[in-house]
């Protein structure tokens, strides 16, 4: 609870006029206990776990064709009942583990020096502290995650989270109760090292969970702001980790890519990307060769070899139609025969 009852008292204590944000904070928090303010985290987490994954569900349901090219595993589509089951499981864990943990952890937050008082932190202070929190969490989470992929850690704890080889947003917090407790440590270390205002703490908890939902969304959307964050992993990076599954020894970091690069645990992912790029380039080259093939039978055979069966039907129909025509008409129409297009990927 703030020690100021009025704006005048707060301005006298600070020796300057309050900013608009500080005046708003004073009006809201002056009569509320620090514990009550801290418990806002429970509301924020509930709303984030419930609302943000629906964004991706909404895109998939109503704009499936538009966002389809950005789906990382396009052949995998989770049934809606399974999505609801995942959400129910997450909410069950939320009310049994996450919520009670928030209720009893306030003394530790108070001990490390997270404050609710005036003045409010500047924008630069908030951004710098959030940067420290993300870096500390990412580094600590990396090593815990590697431990959880050991034989004991995976079989006893982490395999629950890997039930979804093609992750969805709702599955971001889907985990064994012990994993939820263990991975709470990295989230706490940053604020413990660089304590800030409760507003910064709220932002940290909210942004970290939103990032986790995006990373598990299954969509690598090009318009997300995280594309502009240096060394950011993102959905494609983490999706590979889930796709490989329990035997994965790659892409352990939660947010950034530098730990995996430094410790050599991104080699499988980078090799896969290199091979896929080579295959795409080879396919472009092969498809471009269709235009120079003149003989229809050669076109059909080439399409069979590279797996374009449906186009074979077009070619065969084209050839059959020409054979049914008389000689003069055939010669005339042969000049306008179907030409296979160049495919651009």
PDB file of C-alpha atoms in Angstrom, residues 22-313:
ATOM      1  CA  UNK A  22       1.898   8.044 -11.687  1.00  0.00           C
ATOM      2  CA  UNK A  23      -1.329   9.860 -10.835  1.00  0.00           C
ATOM      3  CA  UNK A  24      -3.320   6.974 -12.314  1.00  0.00           C
ATOM      4  CA  UNK A  25      -1.241   4.450 -10.380  1.00  0.00           C
ATOM      5  CA  UNK A  26      -1.757   6.400  -7.157  1.00  0.00           C
ATOM      6  CA  UNK A  27      -5.523   6.459  -7.605  1.00  0.00           C
ATOM      7  CA  UNK A  28      -5.631   2.739  -8.283  1.00  0.00           C
ATOM      8  CA  UNK A  29      -3.139   1.381  -5.757  1.00  0.00           C
ATOM      9  CA  UNK A  30      -3.247   3.772  -2.799  1.00  0.00           C
ATOM     10  CA  UNK A  31      -5.928   1.760  -0.991  1.00  0.00           C
ATOM     11  CA  UNK A  32      -4.759  -1.707  -2.045  1.00  0.00           C
ATOM     12  CA  UNK A  33      -2.243  -3.896  -0.253  1.00  0.00           C
ATOM     13  CA  UNK A  34       0.992  -4.980  -1.905  1.00  0.00           C
ATOM     14  CA  UNK A  35      -0.144  -8.583  -1.635  1.00  0.00           C
ATOM     15  CA  UNK A  36      -3.360  -7.806  -3.501  1.00  0.00           C
ATOM     16  CA  UNK A  37      -1.405  -6.064  -6.253  1.00  0.00           C
ATOM     17  CA  UNK A  38       0.961  -9.013  -6.562  1.00  0.00           C
ATOM     18  CA  UNK A  39      -1.961 -11.422  -6.901  1.00  0.00           C
ATOM     19  CA  UNK A  40      -2.977  -9.653 -10.105  1.00  0.00           C
ATOM     20  CA  UNK A  41      -0.602 -12.143 -11.714  1.00  0.00           C
ATOM     21  CA  UNK A  42      -3.204 -14.861 -11.243  1.00  0.00           C
ATOM     22  CA  UNK A  43      -5.746 -12.896 -13.278  1.00  0.00           C
ATOM     23  CA  UNK A  44      -3.214 -12.043 -15.964  1.00  0.00           C
ATOM     24  CA  UNK A  45      -2.068 -15.643 -16.353  1.00  0.00           C
ATOM     25  CA  UNK A  46      -5.629 -16.960 -16.532  1.00  0.00           C
ATOM     26  CA  UNK A  47      -6.534 -14.455 -19.251  1.00  0.00           C
ATOM     27  CA  UNK A  48      -3.342 -15.111 -21.215  1.00  0.00           C
ATOM     28  CA  UNK A  49      -3.721 -18.912 -21.107  1.00  0.00           C
ATOM     29  CA  UNK A  50      -7.380 -18.603 -22.123  1.00  0.00           C
ATOM     30  CA  UNK A  51      -7.379 -15.831 -24.740  1.00  0.00           C
ATOM     31  CA  UNK A  52      -4.091 -15.692 -26.635  1.00  0.00           C
ATOM     32  CA  UNK A  53      -4.143 -19.285 -27.975  1.00  0.00           C
ATOM     33  CA  UNK A  54      -7.581 -18.551 -29.472  1.00  0.00           C
ATOM     34  CA  UNK A  55      -5.920 -16.068 -31.798  1.00  0.00           C
ATOM     35  CA  UNK A  56      -4.218 -18.923 -33.648  1.00  0.00           C
ATOM     36  CA  UNK A  57      -7.324 -21.102 -33.450  1.00  0.00           C
ATOM     37  CA  UNK A  58      -9.331 -18.231 -34.954  1.00  0.00           C
ATOM     38  CA  UNK A  59      -6.844 -17.786 -37.801  1.00  0.00           C
ATOM     39  CA  UNK A  60      -6.836 -21.503 -38.558  1.00  0.00           C
ATOM     40  CA  UNK A  61     -10.633 -21.790 -38.554  1.00  0.00           C
ATOM     41  CA  UNK A  62     -11.620 -18.627 -40.439  1.00  0.00           C
ATOM     42  CA  UNK A  63      -8.495 -17.869 -42.490  1.00  0.00           C
ATOM     43  CA  UNK A  64      -7.125 -21.361 -42.994  1.00  0.00           C
ATOM     44  CA  UNK A  65      -6.224 -20.855 -46.659  1.00  0.00           C
ATOM     45  CA  UNK A  66      -4.479 -17.549 -45.991  1.00  0.00           C
ATOM     46  CA  UNK A  67      -2.361 -18.762 -43.073  1.00  0.00           C
ATOM     47  CA  UNK A  68      -1.936 -22.303 -44.402  1.00  0.00           C
ATOM     48  CA  UNK A  69       1.442 -21.565 -46.032  1.00  0.00           C
ATOM     49  CA  UNK A  70       2.763 -20.488 -42.628  1.00  0.00           C
ATOM     50  CA  UNK A  71       1.760 -23.667 -40.792  1.00  0.00           C
ATOM     51  CA  UNK A  72       4.979 -25.435 -39.858  1.00  0.00           C
ATOM     52  CA  UNK A  73       3.541 -28.967 -39.959  1.00  0.00           C
ATOM     53  CA  UNK A  74       0.729 -28.536 -42.518  1.00  0.00           C
ATOM     54  CA  UNK A  75      -0.321 -32.189 -42.561  1.00  0.00           C
ATOM     55  CA  UNK A  76      -1.069 -32.211 -38.833  1.00  0.00           C
ATOM     56  CA  UNK A  77      -4.333 -30.696 -37.673  1.00  0.00           C
ATOM     57  CA  UNK A  78      -5.520 -31.241 -34.128  1.00  0.00           C
ATOM     58  CA  UNK A  79      -9.197 -32.041 -33.701  1.00  0.00           C
ATOM     59  CA  UNK A  80     -11.188 -29.430 -31.805  1.00  0.00           C
ATOM     60  CA  UNK A  81     -12.160 -31.839 -28.969  1.00  0.00           C
ATOM     61  CA  UNK A  82      -8.463 -32.563 -28.425  1.00  0.00           C
ATOM     62  CA  UNK A  83      -7.773 -28.829 -28.249  1.00  0.00           C
ATOM     63  CA  UNK A  84     -10.458 -28.443 -25.594  1.00  0.00           C
ATOM     64  CA  UNK A  85      -9.016 -31.402 -23.678  1.00  0.00           C
ATOM     65  CA  UNK A  86      -5.624 -29.715 -23.689  1.00  0.00           C
ATOM     66  CA  UNK A  87      -7.121 -26.452 -22.424  1.00  0.00           C
ATOM     67  CA  UNK A  88      -9.011 -28.240 -19.639  1.00  0.00           C
ATOM     68  CA  UNK A  89      -5.824 -29.977 -18.548  1.00  0.00           C
ATOM     69  CA  UNK A  90      -3.952 -26.663 -18.502  1.00  0.00           C
ATOM     70  CA  UNK A  91      -6.704 -25.014 -16.469  1.00  0.00           C
ATOM     71  CA  UNK A  92      -6.740 -27.916 -14.040  1.00  0.00           C
ATOM     72  CA  UNK A  93      -3.010 -27.497 -13.494  1.00  0.00           C
ATOM     73  CA  UNK A  94      -3.493 -23.738 -13.248  1.00  0.00           C
ATOM     74  CA  UNK A  95      -5.982 -23.959 -10.392  1.00  0.00           C
ATOM     75  CA  UNK A  96      -4.141 -26.768  -8.607  1.00  0.00           C
ATOM     76  CA  UNK A  97      -0.516 -25.610  -9.015  1.00  0.00           C
ATOM     77  CA  UNK A  98       0.030 -22.213 -10.647  1.00  0.00           C
ATOM     78  CA  UNK A  99      -2.652 -20.261  -8.786  1.00  0.00           C
ATOM     79  CA  UNK A 100      -1.801 -21.567  -5.303  1.00  0.00           C
ATOM     80  CA  UNK A 101       1.906 -21.066  -6.030  1.00  0.00           C
ATOM     81  CA  UNK A 102       1.223 -17.415  -6.818  1.00  0.00           C
ATOM     82  CA  UNK A 103      -0.744 -17.020  -3.599  1.00  0.00           C
ATOM     83  CA  UNK A 104       2.051 -18.305  -1.360  1.00  0.00           C
ATOM     84  CA  UNK A 105       5.098 -16.868  -3.152  1.00  0.00           C
ATOM     85  CA  UNK A 106       4.554 -13.212  -2.261  1.00  0.00           C
ATOM     86  CA  UNK A 107       7.046 -13.215   0.677  1.00  0.00           C
ATOM     87  CA  UNK A 108       9.859 -14.166  -1.705  1.00  0.00           C
ATOM     88  CA  UNK A 109       8.864 -11.362  -4.083  1.00  0.00           C
ATOM     89  CA  UNK A 110       8.863  -8.914  -1.205  1.00  0.00           C
ATOM     90  CA  UNK A 111      12.229 -10.242  -0.021  1.00  0.00           C
ATOM     91  CA  UNK A 112      14.006  -9.619  -3.327  1.00  0.00           C
ATOM     92  CA  UNK A 113      12.775  -6.032  -3.423  1.00  0.00           C
ATOM     93  CA  UNK A 114       9.980  -5.844  -5.991  1.00  0.00           C
ATOM     94  CA  UNK A 115       8.255  -2.570  -5.081  1.00  0.00           C
ATOM     95  CA  UNK A 116       4.854  -0.986  -5.633  1.00  0.00           C
ATOM     96  CA  UNK A 117       5.745   2.561  -4.611  1.00  0.00           C
ATOM     97  CA  UNK A 118       6.305   5.767  -6.557  1.00  0.00           C
ATOM     98  CA  UNK A 119       8.071   6.851  -8.670  1.00  0.00           C
ATOM     99  CA  UNK A 120       7.177   4.600 -11.567  1.00  0.00           C
ATOM    100  CA  UNK A 121      10.069   3.287 -13.649  1.00  0.00           C
ATOM    101  CA  UNK A 122      10.875   4.993 -16.927  1.00  0.00           C
ATOM    102  CA  UNK A 123      10.268   3.225 -20.223  1.00  0.00           C
ATOM    103  CA  UNK A 124      13.992   2.634 -20.683  1.00  0.00           C
ATOM    104  CA  UNK A 125      14.291   1.155 -17.200  1.00  0.00           C
ATOM    105  CA  UNK A 126      11.428  -1.223 -17.917  1.00  0.00           C
ATOM    106  CA  UNK A 127      12.897  -2.291 -21.266  1.00  0.00           C
ATOM    107  CA  UNK A 128      16.377  -2.870 -19.839  1.00  0.00           C
ATOM    108  CA  UNK A 129      15.050  -4.892 -16.910  1.00  0.00           C
ATOM    109  CA  UNK A 130      12.840  -6.979 -19.195  1.00  0.00           C
ATOM    110  CA  UNK A 131      15.873  -7.634 -21.398  1.00  0.00           C
ATOM    111  CA  UNK A 132      17.831  -8.887 -18.384  1.00  0.00           C
ATOM    112  CA  UNK A 133      14.916 -11.073 -17.284  1.00  0.00           C
ATOM    113  CA  UNK A 134      14.608 -12.703 -20.706  1.00  0.00           C
ATOM    114  CA  UNK A 135      18.351 -13.350 -21.011  1.00  0.00           C
ATOM    115  CA  UNK A 136      18.652 -14.817 -17.499  1.00  0.00           C
ATOM    116  CA  UNK A 137      15.549 -16.955 -17.943  1.00  0.00           C
ATOM    117  CA  UNK A 138      16.668 -18.184 -21.339  1.00  0.00           C
ATOM    118  CA  UNK A 139      20.114 -19.237 -20.112  1.00  0.00           C
ATOM    119  CA  UNK A 140      18.829 -20.967 -16.979  1.00  0.00           C
ATOM    120  CA  UNK A 141      15.938 -22.592 -18.802  1.00  0.00           C
ATOM    121  CA  UNK A 142      18.361 -23.944 -21.403  1.00  0.00           C
ATOM    122  CA  UNK A 143      20.269 -26.044 -18.846  1.00  0.00           C
ATOM    123  CA  UNK A 144      17.153 -27.208 -17.020  1.00  0.00           C
ATOM    124  CA  UNK A 145      15.621 -28.200 -20.351  1.00  0.00           C
ATOM    125  CA  UNK A 146      18.737 -30.184 -21.245  1.00  0.00           C
ATOM    126  CA  UNK A 147      18.472 -31.994 -17.915  1.00  0.00           C
ATOM    127  CA  UNK A 148      14.821 -32.784 -18.625  1.00  0.00           C
ATOM    128  CA  UNK A 149      15.886 -34.461 -21.856  1.00  0.00           C
ATOM    129  CA  UNK A 150      18.074 -36.891 -19.967  1.00  0.00           C
ATOM    130  CA  UNK A 151      16.666 -40.381 -19.551  1.00  0.00           C
ATOM    131  CA  UNK A 152      15.316 -39.885 -16.026  1.00  0.00           C
ATOM    132  CA  UNK A 153      14.105 -36.314 -16.514  1.00  0.00           C
ATOM    133  CA  UNK A 154      12.283 -37.115 -19.721  1.00  0.00           C
ATOM    134  CA  UNK A 155      10.635 -40.358 -18.640  1.00  0.00           C
ATOM    135  CA  UNK A 156       9.551 -39.062 -15.236  1.00  0.00           C
ATOM    136  CA  UNK A 157       8.646 -35.448 -16.052  1.00  0.00           C
ATOM    137  CA  UNK A 158       9.192 -33.898 -19.471  1.00  0.00           C
ATOM    138  CA  UNK A 159       7.471 -36.449 -21.706  1.00  0.00           C
ATOM    139  CA  UNK A 160       4.094 -34.977 -20.711  1.00  0.00           C
ATOM    140  CA  UNK A 161       4.947 -31.726 -22.466  1.00  0.00           C
ATOM    141  CA  UNK A 162       6.112 -33.659 -25.548  1.00  0.00           C
ATOM    142  CA  UNK A 163       2.779 -35.406 -26.042  1.00  0.00           C
ATOM    143  CA  UNK A 164       2.211 -32.802 -28.762  1.00  0.00           C
ATOM    144  CA  UNK A 165       4.748 -33.424 -31.533  1.00  0.00           C
ATOM    145  CA  UNK A 166       3.013 -30.661 -33.482  1.00  0.00           C
ATOM    146  CA  UNK A 167       2.470 -28.119 -30.690  1.00  0.00           C
ATOM    147  CA  UNK A 168      -0.435 -25.694 -30.399  1.00  0.00           C
ATOM    148  CA  UNK A 169      -0.764 -22.486 -28.401  1.00  0.00           C
ATOM    149  CA  UNK A 170      -2.811 -24.131 -25.669  1.00  0.00           C
ATOM    150  CA  UNK A 171      -0.022 -26.672 -25.134  1.00  0.00           C
ATOM    151  CA  UNK A 172       2.559 -24.055 -24.135  1.00  0.00           C
ATOM    152  CA  UNK A 173       1.860 -24.482 -20.383  1.00  0.00           C
ATOM    153  CA  UNK A 174       0.831 -28.132 -20.789  1.00  0.00           C
ATOM    154  CA  UNK A 175       3.325 -29.974 -18.597  1.00  0.00           C
ATOM    155  CA  UNK A 176       3.904 -32.204 -15.583  1.00  0.00           C
ATOM    156  CA  UNK A 177       3.313 -30.439 -12.282  1.00  0.00           C
ATOM    157  CA  UNK A 178       6.969 -30.927 -11.324  1.00  0.00           C
ATOM    158  CA  UNK A 179       8.095 -29.234 -14.534  1.00  0.00           C
ATOM    159  CA  UNK A 180       5.893 -26.241 -13.767  1.00  0.00           C
ATOM    160  CA  UNK A 181       7.564 -25.886 -10.379  1.00  0.00           C
ATOM    161  CA  UNK A 182      11.095 -26.394 -11.718  1.00  0.00           C
ATOM    162  CA  UNK A 183      10.730 -23.960 -14.606  1.00  0.00           C
ATOM    163  CA  UNK A 184       9.396 -21.338 -12.230  1.00  0.00           C
ATOM    164  CA  UNK A 185      12.986 -20.921 -10.997  1.00  0.00           C
ATOM    165  CA  UNK A 186      14.334 -19.299 -14.205  1.00  0.00           C
ATOM    166  CA  UNK A 187      11.367 -16.916 -14.258  1.00  0.00           C
ATOM    167  CA  UNK A 188      12.163 -15.825 -10.695  1.00  0.00           C
ATOM    168  CA  UNK A 189      15.933 -15.398 -11.072  1.00  0.00           C
ATOM    169  CA  UNK A 190      15.844 -12.305 -13.283  1.00  0.00           C
ATOM    170  CA  UNK A 191      13.681 -10.210 -10.933  1.00  0.00           C
ATOM    171  CA  UNK A 192      15.771 -11.507  -8.014  1.00  0.00           C
ATOM    172  CA  UNK A 193      18.979 -10.268  -9.652  1.00  0.00           C
ATOM    173  CA  UNK A 194      17.559  -6.947 -10.890  1.00  0.00           C
ATOM    174  CA  UNK A 195      14.456  -6.149  -8.811  1.00  0.00           C
ATOM    175  CA  UNK A 196      12.070  -3.621 -10.269  1.00  0.00           C
ATOM    176  CA  UNK A 197       8.558  -2.292  -9.957  1.00  0.00           C
ATOM    177  CA  UNK A 198       5.540  -4.569  -9.701  1.00  0.00           C
ATOM    178  CA  UNK A 199       4.367  -3.248 -13.082  1.00  0.00           C
ATOM    179  CA  UNK A 200       7.607  -4.461 -14.648  1.00  0.00           C
ATOM    180  CA  UNK A 201       7.085  -7.812 -12.933  1.00  0.00           C
ATOM    181  CA  UNK A 202       3.551  -8.034 -14.355  1.00  0.00           C
ATOM    182  CA  UNK A 203       4.862  -7.284 -17.831  1.00  0.00           C
ATOM    183  CA  UNK A 204       7.605  -9.871 -17.465  1.00  0.00           C
ATOM    184  CA  UNK A 205       5.259 -12.679 -16.481  1.00  0.00           C
ATOM    185  CA  UNK A 206       2.746 -11.734 -19.188  1.00  0.00           C
ATOM    186  CA  UNK A 207       5.270 -11.352 -22.018  1.00  0.00           C
ATOM    187  CA  UNK A 208       7.071 -14.581 -21.157  1.00  0.00           C
ATOM    188  CA  UNK A 209       3.833 -16.567 -21.372  1.00  0.00           C
ATOM    189  CA  UNK A 210       2.724 -14.819 -24.564  1.00  0.00           C
ATOM    190  CA  UNK A 211       6.109 -15.664 -26.071  1.00  0.00           C
ATOM    191  CA  UNK A 212       5.692 -19.310 -25.034  1.00  0.00           C
ATOM    192  CA  UNK A 213       2.254 -19.447 -26.669  1.00  0.00           C
ATOM    193  CA  UNK A 214       3.623 -17.999 -29.902  1.00  0.00           C
ATOM    194  CA  UNK A 215       6.558 -20.413 -29.857  1.00  0.00           C
ATOM    195  CA  UNK A 216       4.173 -23.370 -29.493  1.00  0.00           C
ATOM    196  CA  UNK A 217       1.551 -22.019 -31.915  1.00  0.00           C
ATOM    197  CA  UNK A 218       2.607 -24.148 -34.882  1.00  0.00           C
ATOM    198  CA  UNK A 219       2.547 -21.087 -37.161  1.00  0.00           C
ATOM    199  CA  UNK A 220       5.546 -19.073 -38.303  1.00  0.00           C
ATOM    200  CA  UNK A 221       3.610 -15.919 -39.194  1.00  0.00           C
ATOM    201  CA  UNK A 222       5.626 -13.245 -41.025  1.00  0.00           C
ATOM    202  CA  UNK A 223       3.930 -10.236 -39.421  1.00  0.00           C
ATOM    203  CA  UNK A 224       4.743 -10.930 -35.761  1.00  0.00           C
ATOM    204  CA  UNK A 225       6.887  -8.234 -34.059  1.00  0.00           C
ATOM    205  CA  UNK A 226       9.215 -10.902 -32.673  1.00  0.00           C
ATOM    206  CA  UNK A 227      10.696 -11.242 -36.176  1.00  0.00           C
ATOM    207  CA  UNK A 228      12.688  -8.098 -35.395  1.00  0.00           C
ATOM    208  CA  UNK A 229      14.223  -9.376 -32.135  1.00  0.00           C
ATOM    209  CA  UNK A 230      17.894 -10.391 -32.575  1.00  0.00           C
ATOM    210  CA  UNK A 231      18.677 -14.086 -31.963  1.00  0.00           C
ATOM    211  CA  UNK A 232      14.991 -14.855 -31.377  1.00  0.00           C
ATOM    212  CA  UNK A 233      14.125 -18.515 -31.911  1.00  0.00           C
ATOM    213  CA  UNK A 234      10.420 -18.420 -32.636  1.00  0.00           C
ATOM    214  CA  UNK A 235       7.857 -21.069 -33.587  1.00  0.00           C
ATOM    215  CA  UNK A 236       9.841 -22.744 -36.375  1.00  0.00           C
ATOM    216  CA  UNK A 237      12.881 -23.128 -34.136  1.00  0.00           C
ATOM    217  CA  UNK A 238      10.989 -24.703 -31.240  1.00  0.00           C
ATOM    218  CA  UNK A 239       8.640 -26.699 -33.446  1.00  0.00           C
ATOM    219  CA  UNK A 240      11.641 -28.706 -34.656  1.00  0.00           C
ATOM    220  CA  UNK A 241      12.367 -29.655 -31.037  1.00  0.00           C
ATOM    221  CA  UNK A 242       8.831 -31.021 -30.613  1.00  0.00           C
ATOM    222  CA  UNK A 243       8.839 -32.695 -34.015  1.00  0.00           C
ATOM    223  CA  UNK A 244      11.958 -34.725 -33.171  1.00  0.00           C
ATOM    224  CA  UNK A 245      10.445 -35.569 -29.778  1.00  0.00           C
ATOM    225  CA  UNK A 246      11.976 -37.243 -26.761  1.00  0.00           C
ATOM    226  CA  UNK A 247      15.222 -38.142 -28.493  1.00  0.00           C
ATOM    227  CA  UNK A 248      15.780 -34.498 -29.429  1.00  0.00           C
ATOM    228  CA  UNK A 249      19.136 -33.085 -28.408  1.00  0.00           C
ATOM    229  CA  UNK A 250      18.610 -29.829 -30.256  1.00  0.00           C
ATOM    230  CA  UNK A 251      16.980 -26.422 -29.738  1.00  0.00           C
ATOM    231  CA  UNK A 252      16.709 -26.411 -25.946  1.00  0.00           C
ATOM    232  CA  UNK A 253      16.593 -22.639 -25.432  1.00  0.00           C
ATOM    233  CA  UNK A 254      13.240 -21.134 -24.546  1.00  0.00           C
ATOM    234  CA  UNK A 255      13.532 -17.737 -26.255  1.00  0.00           C
ATOM    235  CA  UNK A 256      16.823 -17.047 -28.035  1.00  0.00           C
ATOM    236  CA  UNK A 257      19.216 -19.132 -30.132  1.00  0.00           C
ATOM    237  CA  UNK A 258      22.610 -18.131 -28.749  1.00  0.00           C
ATOM    238  CA  UNK A 259      22.861 -20.891 -26.109  1.00  0.00           C
ATOM    239  CA  UNK A 260      22.157 -23.633 -28.633  1.00  0.00           C
ATOM    240  CA  UNK A 261      24.698 -22.095 -31.000  1.00  0.00           C
ATOM    241  CA  UNK A 262      27.415 -21.707 -28.348  1.00  0.00           C
ATOM    242  CA  UNK A 263      26.979 -25.204 -26.919  1.00  0.00           C
ATOM    243  CA  UNK A 264      26.429 -26.903 -30.273  1.00  0.00           C
ATOM    244  CA  UNK A 265      22.870 -28.098 -29.706  1.00  0.00           C
ATOM    245  CA  UNK A 266      21.389 -26.589 -32.855  1.00  0.00           C
ATOM    246  CA  UNK A 267      23.266 -28.745 -35.380  1.00  0.00           C
ATOM    247  CA  UNK A 268      20.328 -31.031 -36.142  1.00  0.00           C
ATOM    248  CA  UNK A 269      18.043 -28.093 -36.817  1.00  0.00           C
ATOM    249  CA  UNK A 270      20.559 -26.264 -38.994  1.00  0.00           C
ATOM    250  CA  UNK A 271      21.328 -29.430 -40.952  1.00  0.00           C
ATOM    251  CA  UNK A 272      17.624 -29.969 -41.596  1.00  0.00           C
ATOM    252  CA  UNK A 273      17.210 -26.381 -42.832  1.00  0.00           C
ATOM    253  CA  UNK A 274      20.233 -26.779 -45.112  1.00  0.00           C
ATOM    254  CA  UNK A 275      18.919 -30.019 -46.620  1.00  0.00           C
ATOM    255  CA  UNK A 276      15.441 -28.558 -47.150  1.00  0.00           C
ATOM    256  CA  UNK A 277      16.909 -25.529 -48.870  1.00  0.00           C
ATOM    257  CA  UNK A 278      18.964 -27.742 -51.182  1.00  0.00           C
ATOM    258  CA  UNK A 279      15.900 -29.843 -52.026  1.00  0.00           C
ATOM    259  CA  UNK A 280      13.867 -26.730 -52.809  1.00  0.00           C
ATOM    260  CA  UNK A 281      16.589 -25.401 -55.093  1.00  0.00           C
ATOM    261  CA  UNK A 282      16.872 -28.753 -56.870  1.00  0.00           C
ATOM    262  CA  UNK A 283      13.104 -28.926 -57.288  1.00  0.00           C
ATOM    263  CA  UNK A 284      13.011 -25.427 -58.766  1.00  0.00           C
ATOM    264  CA  UNK A 285      15.695 -26.437 -61.226  1.00  0.00           C
ATOM    265  CA  UNK A 286      13.933 -29.658 -62.208  1.00  0.00           C
ATOM    266  CA  UNK A 287      10.538 -28.022 -62.620  1.00  0.00           C
ATOM    267  CA  UNK A 288      12.074 -25.340 -64.797  1.00  0.00           C
ATOM    268  CA  UNK A 289      13.310 -28.054 -67.142  1.00  0.00           C
ATOM    269  CA  UNK A 290       9.757 -29.012 -68.104  1.00  0.00           C
ATOM    270  CA  UNK A 291       9.470 -26.059 -70.450  1.00  0.00           C
ATOM    271  CA  UNK A 292      12.292 -27.326 -72.634  1.00  0.00           C
ATOM    272  CA  UNK A 293      10.889 -30.844 -72.942  1.00  0.00           C
ATOM    273  CA  UNK A 294       9.147 -31.122 -76.298  1.00  0.00           C
ATOM    274  CA  UNK A 295       7.982 -34.702 -76.425  1.00  0.00           C
ATOM    275  CA  UNK A 296       4.698 -35.297 -74.538  1.00  0.00           C
ATOM    276  CA  UNK A 297       5.685 -38.781 -73.434  1.00  0.00           C
ATOM    277  CA  UNK A 298       8.909 -37.379 -71.975  1.00  0.00           C
ATOM    278  CA  UNK A 299       6.858 -34.799 -70.091  1.00  0.00           C
ATOM    279  CA  UNK A 300       4.630 -37.475 -68.609  1.00  0.00           C
ATOM    280  CA  UNK A 301       7.554 -39.685 -67.602  1.00  0.00           C
ATOM    281  CA  UNK A 302       9.358 -36.752 -65.987  1.00  0.00           C
ATOM    282  CA  UNK A 303       6.265 -35.789 -63.987  1.00  0.00           C
ATOM    283  CA  UNK A 304       5.888 -39.350 -62.743  1.00  0.00           C
ATOM    284  CA  UNK A 305       9.501 -39.399 -61.643  1.00  0.00           C
ATOM    285  CA  UNK A 306       9.242 -36.196 -59.607  1.00  0.00           C
ATOM    286  CA  UNK A 307       5.843 -37.041 -58.107  1.00  0.00           C
ATOM    287  CA  UNK A 308       3.462 -34.749 -59.992  1.00  0.00           C
ATOM    288  CA  UNK A 309       0.898 -37.432 -60.760  1.00  0.00           C
ATOM    289  CA  UNK A 310      -2.121 -35.109 -61.302  1.00  0.00           C
ATOM    290  CA  UNK A 311      -0.292 -33.244 -64.065  1.00  0.00           C
ATOM    291  CA  UNK A 312       0.258 -36.565 -65.832  1.00  0.00           C
ATOM    292  CA  UNK A 313      -3.490 -36.827 -66.326  1.00  0.00           C
TER     293      UNK A 313
END
